[in-house]
Tab-separated table of C-alpha atoms in Angstrom:
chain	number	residue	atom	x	y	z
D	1	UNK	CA	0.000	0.000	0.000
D	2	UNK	CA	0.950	3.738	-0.582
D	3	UNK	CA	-0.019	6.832	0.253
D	4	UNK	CA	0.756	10.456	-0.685
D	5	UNK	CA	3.333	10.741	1.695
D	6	UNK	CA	4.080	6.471	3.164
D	7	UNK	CA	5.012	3.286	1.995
D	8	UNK	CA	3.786	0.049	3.758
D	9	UNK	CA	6.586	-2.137	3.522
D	10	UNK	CA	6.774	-5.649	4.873
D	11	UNK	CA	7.964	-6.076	8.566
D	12	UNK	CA	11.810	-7.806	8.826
D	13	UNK	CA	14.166	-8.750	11.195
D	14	UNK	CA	16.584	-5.728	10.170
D	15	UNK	CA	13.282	-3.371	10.939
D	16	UNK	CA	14.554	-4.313	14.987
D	17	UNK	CA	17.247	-1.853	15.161
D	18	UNK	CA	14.017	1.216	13.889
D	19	UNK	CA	11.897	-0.271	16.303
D	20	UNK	CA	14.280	-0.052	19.019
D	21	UNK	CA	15.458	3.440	18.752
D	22	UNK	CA	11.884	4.568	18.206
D	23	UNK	CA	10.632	3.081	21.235
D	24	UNK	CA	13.695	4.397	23.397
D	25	UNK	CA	12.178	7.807	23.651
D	26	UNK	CA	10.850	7.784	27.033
D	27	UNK	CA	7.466	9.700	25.560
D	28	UNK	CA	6.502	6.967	23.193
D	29	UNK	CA	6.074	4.550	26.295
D	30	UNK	CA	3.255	7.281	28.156
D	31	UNK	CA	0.053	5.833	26.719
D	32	UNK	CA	1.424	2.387	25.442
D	33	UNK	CA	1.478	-1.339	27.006
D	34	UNK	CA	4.631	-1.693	24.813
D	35	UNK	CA	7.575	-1.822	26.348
D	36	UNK	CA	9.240	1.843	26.428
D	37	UNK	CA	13.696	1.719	25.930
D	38	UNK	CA	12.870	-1.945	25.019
D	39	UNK	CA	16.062	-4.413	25.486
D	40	UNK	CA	17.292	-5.631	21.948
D	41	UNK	CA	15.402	-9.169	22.803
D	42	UNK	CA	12.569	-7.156	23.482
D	43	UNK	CA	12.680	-5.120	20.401
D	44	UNK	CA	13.335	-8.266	17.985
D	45	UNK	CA	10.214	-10.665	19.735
D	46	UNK	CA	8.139	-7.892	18.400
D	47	UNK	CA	9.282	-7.329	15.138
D	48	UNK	CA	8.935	-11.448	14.877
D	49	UNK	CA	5.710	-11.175	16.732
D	50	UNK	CA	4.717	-8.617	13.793
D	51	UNK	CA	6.937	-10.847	11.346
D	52	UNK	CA	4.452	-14.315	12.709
D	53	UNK	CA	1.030	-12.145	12.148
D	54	UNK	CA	1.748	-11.964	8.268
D	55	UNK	CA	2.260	-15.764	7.814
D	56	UNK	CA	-0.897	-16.257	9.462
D	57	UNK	CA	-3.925	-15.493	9.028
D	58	UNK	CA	-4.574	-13.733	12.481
D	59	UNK	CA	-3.593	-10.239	11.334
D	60	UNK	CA	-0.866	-7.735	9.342
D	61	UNK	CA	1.777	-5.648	10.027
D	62	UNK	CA	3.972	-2.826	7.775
D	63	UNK	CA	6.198	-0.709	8.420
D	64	UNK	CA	5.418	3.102	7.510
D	65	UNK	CA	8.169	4.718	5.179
D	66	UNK	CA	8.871	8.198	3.999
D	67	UNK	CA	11.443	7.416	1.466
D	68	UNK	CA	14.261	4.996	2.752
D	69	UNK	CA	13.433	6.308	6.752
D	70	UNK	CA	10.910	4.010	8.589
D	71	UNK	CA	8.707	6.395	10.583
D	72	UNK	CA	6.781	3.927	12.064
D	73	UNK	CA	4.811	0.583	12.200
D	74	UNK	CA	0.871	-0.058	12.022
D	75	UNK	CA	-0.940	-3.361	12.054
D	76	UNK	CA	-4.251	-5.300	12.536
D	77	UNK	CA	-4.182	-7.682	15.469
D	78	UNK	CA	-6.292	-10.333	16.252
D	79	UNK	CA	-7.887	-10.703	12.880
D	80	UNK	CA	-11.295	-12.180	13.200
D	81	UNK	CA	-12.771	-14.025	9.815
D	82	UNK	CA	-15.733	-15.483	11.127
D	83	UNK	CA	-16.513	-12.078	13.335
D	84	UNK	CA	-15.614	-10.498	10.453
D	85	UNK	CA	-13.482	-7.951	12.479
D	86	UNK	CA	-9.782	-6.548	13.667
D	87	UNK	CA	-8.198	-4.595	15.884
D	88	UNK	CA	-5.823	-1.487	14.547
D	89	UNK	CA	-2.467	-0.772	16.404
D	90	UNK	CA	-0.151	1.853	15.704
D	91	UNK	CA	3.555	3.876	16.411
D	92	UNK	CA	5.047	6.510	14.729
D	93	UNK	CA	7.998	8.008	16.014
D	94	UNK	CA	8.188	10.945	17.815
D	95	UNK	CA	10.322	13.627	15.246
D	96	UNK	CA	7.040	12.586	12.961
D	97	UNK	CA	4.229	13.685	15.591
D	98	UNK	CA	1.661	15.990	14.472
D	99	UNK	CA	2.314	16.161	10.781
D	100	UNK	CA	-0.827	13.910	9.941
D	101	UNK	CA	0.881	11.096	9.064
D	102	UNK	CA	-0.699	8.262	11.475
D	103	UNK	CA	-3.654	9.580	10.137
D	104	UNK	CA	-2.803	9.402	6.098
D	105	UNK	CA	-1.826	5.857	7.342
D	106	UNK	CA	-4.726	4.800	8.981
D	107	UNK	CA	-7.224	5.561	6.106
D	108	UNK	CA	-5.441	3.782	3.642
D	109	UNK	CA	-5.509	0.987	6.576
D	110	UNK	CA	-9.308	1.651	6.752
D	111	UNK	CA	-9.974	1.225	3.372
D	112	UNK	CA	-7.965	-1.941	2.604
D	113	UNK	CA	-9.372	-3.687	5.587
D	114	UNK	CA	-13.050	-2.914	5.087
D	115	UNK	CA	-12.014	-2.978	1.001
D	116	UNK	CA	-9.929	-5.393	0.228
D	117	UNK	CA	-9.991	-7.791	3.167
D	118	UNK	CA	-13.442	-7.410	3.962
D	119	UNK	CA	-13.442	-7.024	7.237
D	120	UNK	CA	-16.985	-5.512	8.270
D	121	UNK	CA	-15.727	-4.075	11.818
D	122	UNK	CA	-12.253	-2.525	13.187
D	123	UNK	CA	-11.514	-1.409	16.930
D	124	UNK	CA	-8.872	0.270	18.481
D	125	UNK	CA	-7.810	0.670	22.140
D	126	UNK	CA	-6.463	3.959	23.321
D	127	UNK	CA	-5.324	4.377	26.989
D	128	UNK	CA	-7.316	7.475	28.805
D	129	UNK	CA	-5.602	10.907	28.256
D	130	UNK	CA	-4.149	10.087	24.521
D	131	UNK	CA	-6.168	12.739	23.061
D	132	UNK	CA	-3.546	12.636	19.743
D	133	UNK	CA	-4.363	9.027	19.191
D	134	UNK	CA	-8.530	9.571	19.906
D	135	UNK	CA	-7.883	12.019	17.631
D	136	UNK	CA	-6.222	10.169	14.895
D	137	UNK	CA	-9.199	7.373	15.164
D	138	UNK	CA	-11.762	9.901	15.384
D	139	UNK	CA	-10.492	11.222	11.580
D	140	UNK	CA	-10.698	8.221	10.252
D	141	UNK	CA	-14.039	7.471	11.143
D	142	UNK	CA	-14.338	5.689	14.612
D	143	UNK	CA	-16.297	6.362	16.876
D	144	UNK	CA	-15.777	6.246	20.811
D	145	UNK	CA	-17.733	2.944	22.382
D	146	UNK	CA	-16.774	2.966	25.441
D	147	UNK	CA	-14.482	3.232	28.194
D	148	UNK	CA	-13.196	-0.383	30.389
D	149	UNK	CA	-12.662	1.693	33.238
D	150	UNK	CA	-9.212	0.687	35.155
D	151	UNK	CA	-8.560	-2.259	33.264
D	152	UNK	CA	-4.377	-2.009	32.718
D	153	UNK	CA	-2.052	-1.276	34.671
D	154	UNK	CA	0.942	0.727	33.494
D	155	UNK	CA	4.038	1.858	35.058
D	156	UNK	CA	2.321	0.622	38.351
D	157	UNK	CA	-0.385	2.749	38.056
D	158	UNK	CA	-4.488	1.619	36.988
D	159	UNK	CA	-5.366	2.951	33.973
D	160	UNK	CA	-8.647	3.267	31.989
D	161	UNK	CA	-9.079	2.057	28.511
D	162	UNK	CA	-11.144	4.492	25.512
D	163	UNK	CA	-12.556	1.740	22.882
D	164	UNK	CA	-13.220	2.431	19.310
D	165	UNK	CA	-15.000	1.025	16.684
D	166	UNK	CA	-15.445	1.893	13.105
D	167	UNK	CA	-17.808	-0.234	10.426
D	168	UNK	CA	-17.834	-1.377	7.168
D	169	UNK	CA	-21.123	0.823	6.913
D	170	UNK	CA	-19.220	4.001	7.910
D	171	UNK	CA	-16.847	3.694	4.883
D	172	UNK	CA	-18.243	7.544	3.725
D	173	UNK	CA	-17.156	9.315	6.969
D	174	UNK	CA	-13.436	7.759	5.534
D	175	UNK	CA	-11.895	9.628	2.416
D	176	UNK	CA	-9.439	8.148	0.466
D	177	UNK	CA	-5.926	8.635	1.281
């Protein structure tokens, strides 16, 4: 996939060292269950994590490029057939926050997923207070559900959990990328 701006490539084992260094910035661990200034081990069992949900039919992974730089990574999890749904996850690093490009990525996720895979329903979990991420969802067409009220904990602390959802149905509130 392409966009105006990103290339979805396909995840590799070289794609550890990018995932590593993006997810060493102390910020990028605030509203994730991902492990923030992950160990090397840590950083290549998810890339192969990512790397095992392509060669199976349980969900996708890319990474996002501008060019030859990998900005960041965005995947559907816990792909559903016979529900018919999928749940979106996403990082970009932090020197590409705020230029719209989760969001460029996430619509051209949108539309392949309810498009070409035919997945009738995607949902998203964003841990309370990451208004950038709601925000990102929200542009793409989710809508908030729900909230699982202190259902994580992270960095010792209880935190809620904002779900989203976004149908098949809903593919108009989505413009192409």
């Amino acid at each position: 996939m392409e966009t105006e701006r990103l290339t979805f490539s396909q995840v590799e084992l070289l794609h550890a060292r990018d995932y590593r260094a993006m997810m060493s910035d102390a910020e990028m661990g605030r509203h994730t269950d991902i492990p923030c200034q992950p160990t090397e081990e840590q950083a290549l069992e998810f890339i192969n994590w990512m790397m095992n949900l392509n060669s199976t039919d349980k969900g996708r992974a890319w990474t996002l490029q501008q060019g030859d730089q990998i900005v960041g990574f965005i995947r559907l999890n816990r792909i559903d057939k016979s529900k018919s749904l999928a749940t979106v996850g996403y990082e970009l690093a932090k020197p590409f926050w705020g230029k719209g490009l989760v969001s460029e990525a996430l619509r051209a996720l949108v539309n392949h997923a309810h498009g070409q895979m035919g997945l009738h329903r995607l949902e998203a979990g964003v841990f309370d207070g990451n208004t950038a991420s709601a925000r990102v969802l929200e542009k793409a067409g989710f809508q908030k559900e729900g909230v699982q009220r202190s259902c994580l904990e992270h960095r010792n602390e209880r935190r809620d959990l904002w779900l989203y959802g976004r149908l098949a149905s809903d593919q108009s509130d989505c413009p192409h990328p």
